[in-house]
Amino acid sequence: MNILIIEDEARIAKRIHRMVSDIFAHQASSIQVCDSLEEGQQIIQQQKIDLLFLDLNLNGKDGFDILESVVAEPFHTIIISAYKEKAIRAFEYGVLDFVPKPFDEARLTKACQRIQATQTVSTHTKFLAVKKRGMRQLISVDDICYIKGAGIYSELHLKNGKKELHNKSLESLQQLLPHSFERIHKSYLVCMQEAKEIAVEPGSKYSLILQNEERLPIGRTRYKTIKEKWFS
Amino acid sequence: MKTNRIYIIPLLLSLLLLSSCNNHKAYYWPNNIKVQIGDDMDWAAKDFDVSQWEDHDTLPVTDKGVFWARLSVQLPEEFKDEKNKGIMIGATAAYEAYWDGQYLGVNGRLKQDHSPEIPGTYHRFFSLPDSLISPGKHILALRATKSYKEPSSHAYCMVSDYQYLLQGRLQFCNYMFLIAGIFLITAIYFFFLFINRPKEIASLIFGVICLVFFGLLMMEYSKHFYAYTYPFQRTRLVIIGYCHAAISVLIPLFLMLQFKFPWKKGLFAALIGVVLYYEWSMYECFDALAIVHHNIVTIFSMIIILYACYKKQQGAFVLLAACTIGIIIDFVMPHVARFHFVSTFDVSVFIWFVLMLLGMLYLLTINRQAERQQYEHSLVESERLKNELLKKNIRPHFIMNTLTSMIDWVEESPKEGVKFIHALAGEFEILNQIADYKLIPITQEINLCRSHLNVMGYRKEIQYDWEEVNIDPNEIIPPAIIHTAVENGVTHSIPNEEGKITFRLIYEKAKQFKQYTLQTIAPKRPKPTTNIADVPEGTGMKYIKSRLQESFPNQWEVQSHATNEGWETIIKITEE
C-alpha cells in the first residue's frame, strides 16, 4: 500500500508518518511526506497512491479546492485538520474520515480501519467529483441512479440518462455512499429509491426493475437479503 | 405627539399674523423736500411759493443756523370726515413742525446764538388737527437746525391713525424679535459646542453668523422700539452695514467648509475682494450697499451650493431649495406685499437669511450625525481589532497545530516538550499584555515576534533567526503588525539548504517619515501551478492596514513584494 501524507507542519507530518507506519506495519510498502500540494500532486500523478492523508490548511490556502481535486482520484482520502467545523463539508465531498487535530494514535487507527470496511463508512457524501477532459465536475449523489463497476473505474448512471466515469472502484465508492445505495451484484451499486420491483427471469435469474424500466441483474447470493431488506 | 407638535407651529404663526392685521393704512411720502436756509415764520404757510427753493431728499447739514424744509403731502379721498389722524416724521434734525402753517410741536431744541442744538429723536409723532386732514394737498414744514453730520438718511413722513402709528410698528416687530431670540439662543448653543470641541470651526462660524444675524435684526428694528436721537442713526446704519458685510463673507465661508469646496482659497479671496471693493466704492450709501451685499452673498452661496449639488453631497439640495425660495421671495415680495413701517427689502432679505440659516443648521446636523457614525464606527473597529489580536493565537490553525506538535514533543522528548510549552506561554503572555493598547513599544513587538518564531521553530522544526538593524527602542507601533508580517513570512517561505529562515527588521527615520522593513531571507514557496485561488488580500494584510489606519489615519503606506533574497514588507508612517 502506498501512502502519501501532505502536511506543512513538519512535527505533525512526522507524527502521522510514525503512527501510520505502526498501524499498517507490513501492509505499507511506501509512506511519503510532502509539505505542499504542488509537490503532492506531482507524486499523485507519477505514482499509484492508495491512501492520502491531507491537511486542509496548507501554507495559508483554503483546502477545499485541493480537496475537490483529490477526491476525484482513485484513492481514499483522510483529512487531518485543525478546523473541526469543516468536517461536515469535507464529508460531503466524499472523504473516508476527518481526523481533527490534536489527535492520538487510537483516533488515527480508527480512521485507517475504515479502508478495510466492505460497507458504507461515510454516510454524509453529497457529491462525487469526476474528471472530465481535464476538468473536474461535481455530481450530486441525489442524481445518481446506479453505478456499474468497470474494472478499476466505475460508471455513474445518472437519473437524467447520462453516464459519467469515476476513477474510484465500485468498492471504494460503496464505502462512501449512503445506506440507500445497495450492492445488488458484484458489478452494480443501486440507489434503492430508484428500484420498483424484482422480476424473476427464466433460468432462476433475478432482475431489479428500476423506475425507468431498466433491468439490472441481482446476484444470486444477494437476492434473499435484498428481498428481505427492501421488498418485504 | 409628533402630529400635535406640528399643528402648534402654524397655529402660533397664524395667531401672530392675525395680531398684526388691522384695517388701518399708513400713507408714506419720502423725498422731494424743498429746502431754504434762513428763517421766516411765513415759510410755514400752506400756500407759500417755494419754486425758488432747493430740491433735496435729505436734510442738509448746516452750520449757518436755521433752515426750513417743506414736504408736500397728498392726502387721499379716504381721509374725508376722518378723525384722530397723526403724523410720524422721520428726519435727522432738531425741528419745529408745522402742518399747513399750524404749529404741531417741537423735536429736540434748535440751535440758538448762545445755546447748542439738542438733537431731536429720529422718529417723532404728532397728532394732526381733525380740521386739517381733508383729502388733497397739505404742507409739512420743518423749521430746523442740524449740527451733527448725519449723511444719506432721507427725511420722510407717514400719515395714519394716530394710535396705529404708535402701536402698529411694535406689533410688526413681534416676528423679528421672535426670530432674533431664536438666533441668539442658537448662537449661544453653538458657542458652547465650540468651547467643548474647539476643533469644530464650523460650530464657531455658525455661532458667529447667528450672533451677527441677531445683531442685524436688533439694529434694523431698533428704530421702532428705541427712540434714539438723530445722530445715532448714522451709528446704527454703520453697524447694520458691517453686519451685512460680515454675513456676506461668513455664509459662503461656512458653506465652503461644510461642502468641502475644492477652491476655497481662490473663491474666498474673490469674495473678500468684492466685498471690500463695494465697501470702498459705495461708502456711506447704506441702503444700496445692503442690497449689494445681499446680492454678493446670494451669488457666492449659489456657486458653492451648485457645486455641492453637482457632487451630490448630502444636504446640498436642501440648501439649494432654501436659497432658491429665498431668491424667489426677494423678487416677488415687492410686487405682492407692502409693509407700512419697513421696506420690502428689509423683510425679504431676512426671510432669505432665515431660510439659509435653517438649511445650514440642517447641514450641520447631518454632518454631525455622519461624524458621530464615523466615531462609533472607529470604536467598533478598535474593538474588532483588539478581538482579532486576541483571536490570533486561539485560531484553530494556530492552537490546534501547536497543541498537536506539543503532544508529539511531550510524547517523544518530554524535556523539549516542556521548553515548547514555555515558549508558547511566553507568546501568550506578551499578547495578553499588549491586547488593550493601540500602540506599544517596538521592543515589546520584537519580543512578540521572537517568541512566535520560537514556537514556530518547535512546530516546523526550522531554525528561525531574528536580526535587528537600527531599532530605536523609544518608538511605538500598533500591536502585532510586524508579528503579522512575520506570520506571513513563516507561511510563505521554505527554509534554505541549512534549514534556516532569517527575519531582519530594519528601522529608518527621515524628516517626513519613519519606516520599518521586515525582510524574510529565505526562498519563497513556488507559486502553485494549479488554479488554486490565492486569497486576494490575506486577513493578515487587512489587519496591518486597519491597525495603521486606526493610529495614523491616512498617514501610512504598506508594501509587500518579492526581493532577490526572499520577501520584504515595508511599513511607512509619514509625519504630519
mmCIF file of C-alpha atoms in Angstrom, chain A residues 7-12 14-16 18-19 35-38 41 55 57-62 65-66 69 81-85 100-104 136, chain B residues 395-398 400-409 411-413 456 458-461 491-492 494-495 525-535:
data_model
loop_
_atom_site.group_PDB
_atom_site.id
_atom_site.type_symbol
_atom_site.label_atom_id
_atom_site.label_comp_id
_atom_site.label_asym_id
_atom_site.label_seq_id
_atom_site.Cartn_x
_atom_site.Cartn_y
_atom_site.Cartn_z
ATOM 1 C CA GLU A 7 1.133 18.263 5.788
ATOM 2 C CA ASP A 8 3.070 21.524 6.074
ATOM 3 C CA GLU A 9 3.799 21.213 9.799
ATOM 4 C CA ALA A 10 6.995 19.182 9.988
ATOM 5 C CA ARG A 11 6.434 17.892 13.502
ATOM 6 C CA ILE A 12 2.879 16.767 12.772
ATOM 7 C CA LYS A 14 6.487 13.149 11.364
ATOM 8 C CA ARG A 15 3.846 12.122 13.889
ATOM 9 C CA ILE A 16 1.446 10.935 11.211
ATOM 10 C CA ARG A 18 5.265 7.335 12.664
ATOM 11 C CA MET A 19 1.721 6.336 13.573
ATOM 12 C CA ASP A 35 4.649 19.856 2.684
ATOM 13 C CA SER A 36 2.853 21.400 -0.250
ATOM 14 C CA LEU A 37 0.053 20.477 -2.554
ATOM 15 C CA GLU A 38 2.129 21.121 -5.688
ATOM 16 C CA GLN A 41 0.100 16.459 -6.897
ATOM 17 C CA ASP A 55 -4.138 18.765 5.865
ATOM 18 C CA ASN A 57 -4.964 24.344 5.513
ATOM 19 C CA LEU A 58 -1.746 24.198 3.580
ATOM 20 C CA ASN A 59 0.531 27.218 3.627
ATOM 21 C CA GLY A 60 -2.300 29.611 4.238
ATOM 22 C CA LYS A 61 -4.554 28.374 1.434
ATOM 23 C CA ASP A 62 -8.129 27.254 1.773
ATOM 24 C CA ASP A 65 -10.064 23.468 -3.864
ATOM 25 C CA ILE A 66 -7.406 20.944 -3.027
ATOM 26 C CA SER A 69 -9.060 17.710 -6.861
ATOM 27 C CA SER A 81 -7.300 19.291 10.108
ATOM 28 C CA ALA A 82 -7.383 21.873 12.875
ATOM 29 C CA TYR A 83 -10.757 23.143 11.653
ATOM 30 C CA LYS A 84 -13.256 20.761 13.211
ATOM 31 C CA GLU A 85 -16.143 22.855 11.866
ATOM 32 C CA PRO A 100 -9.446 16.699 13.979
ATOM 33 C CA LYS A 101 -6.216 17.990 15.474
ATOM 34 C CA PRO A 102 -4.903 17.262 18.040
ATOM 35 C CA PHE A 103 -5.152 13.535 17.550
ATOM 36 C CA ASP A 104 -3.697 10.395 19.081
ATOM 37 C CA ARG A 136 -13.460 18.456 -12.548
ATOM 38 C CA ARG B 395 -7.472 30.410 15.946
ATOM 39 C CA PRO B 396 -7.738 26.646 15.321
ATOM 40 C CA HIS B 397 -4.968 26.686 12.757
ATOM 41 C CA PHE B 398 -2.509 28.074 15.276
ATOM 42 C CA MET B 400 -4.555 23.017 17.219
ATOM 43 C CA ASN B 401 -1.391 22.627 15.187
ATOM 44 C CA THR B 402 0.629 23.898 18.138
ATOM 45 C CA LEU B 403 -1.092 21.502 20.532
ATOM 46 C CA THR B 404 -0.649 18.560 18.172
ATOM 47 C CA SER B 405 3.054 19.311 17.818
ATOM 48 C CA MET B 406 3.276 19.844 21.537
ATOM 49 C CA ILE B 407 1.711 16.444 22.289
ATOM 50 C CA ASP B 408 4.203 14.927 19.926
ATOM 51 C CA TRP B 409 7.132 16.662 21.598
ATOM 52 C CA GLU B 411 5.438 12.057 23.949
ATOM 53 C CA GLU B 412 8.736 11.824 22.118
ATOM 54 C CA SER B 413 11.041 14.051 24.157
ATOM 55 C CA MET B 456 7.082 28.014 15.178
ATOM 56 C CA TYR B 458 9.236 23.712 17.507
ATOM 57 C CA ARG B 459 6.313 23.167 15.155
ATOM 58 C CA LYS B 460 8.051 23.392 11.817
ATOM 59 C CA GLU B 461 11.445 22.192 13.002
ATOM 60 C CA THR B 491 3.726 30.627 5.955
ATOM 61 C CA HIS B 492 5.078 31.553 2.551
ATOM 62 C CA ILE B 494 10.689 27.460 2.750
ATOM 63 C CA PRO B 495 13.986 27.043 4.603
ATOM 64 C CA ARG B 525 7.427 28.851 -1.823
ATOM 65 C CA PRO B 526 6.941 28.250 -5.571
ATOM 66 C CA LYS B 527 3.704 29.679 -6.923
ATOM 67 C CA PRO B 528 1.110 26.972 -7.386
ATOM 68 C CA THR B 529 0.868 25.788 -10.945
ATOM 69 C CA THR B 530 -2.717 24.729 -10.444
ATOM 70 C CA ASN B 531 -5.587 27.180 -10.495
ATOM 71 C CA ILE B 532 -5.925 27.166 -6.739
ATOM 72 C CA ALA B 533 -7.063 30.611 -5.781
ATOM 73 C CA ASP B 534 -4.724 32.533 -3.526
ATOM 74 C CA VAL B 535 -6.662 34.702 -1.097
#
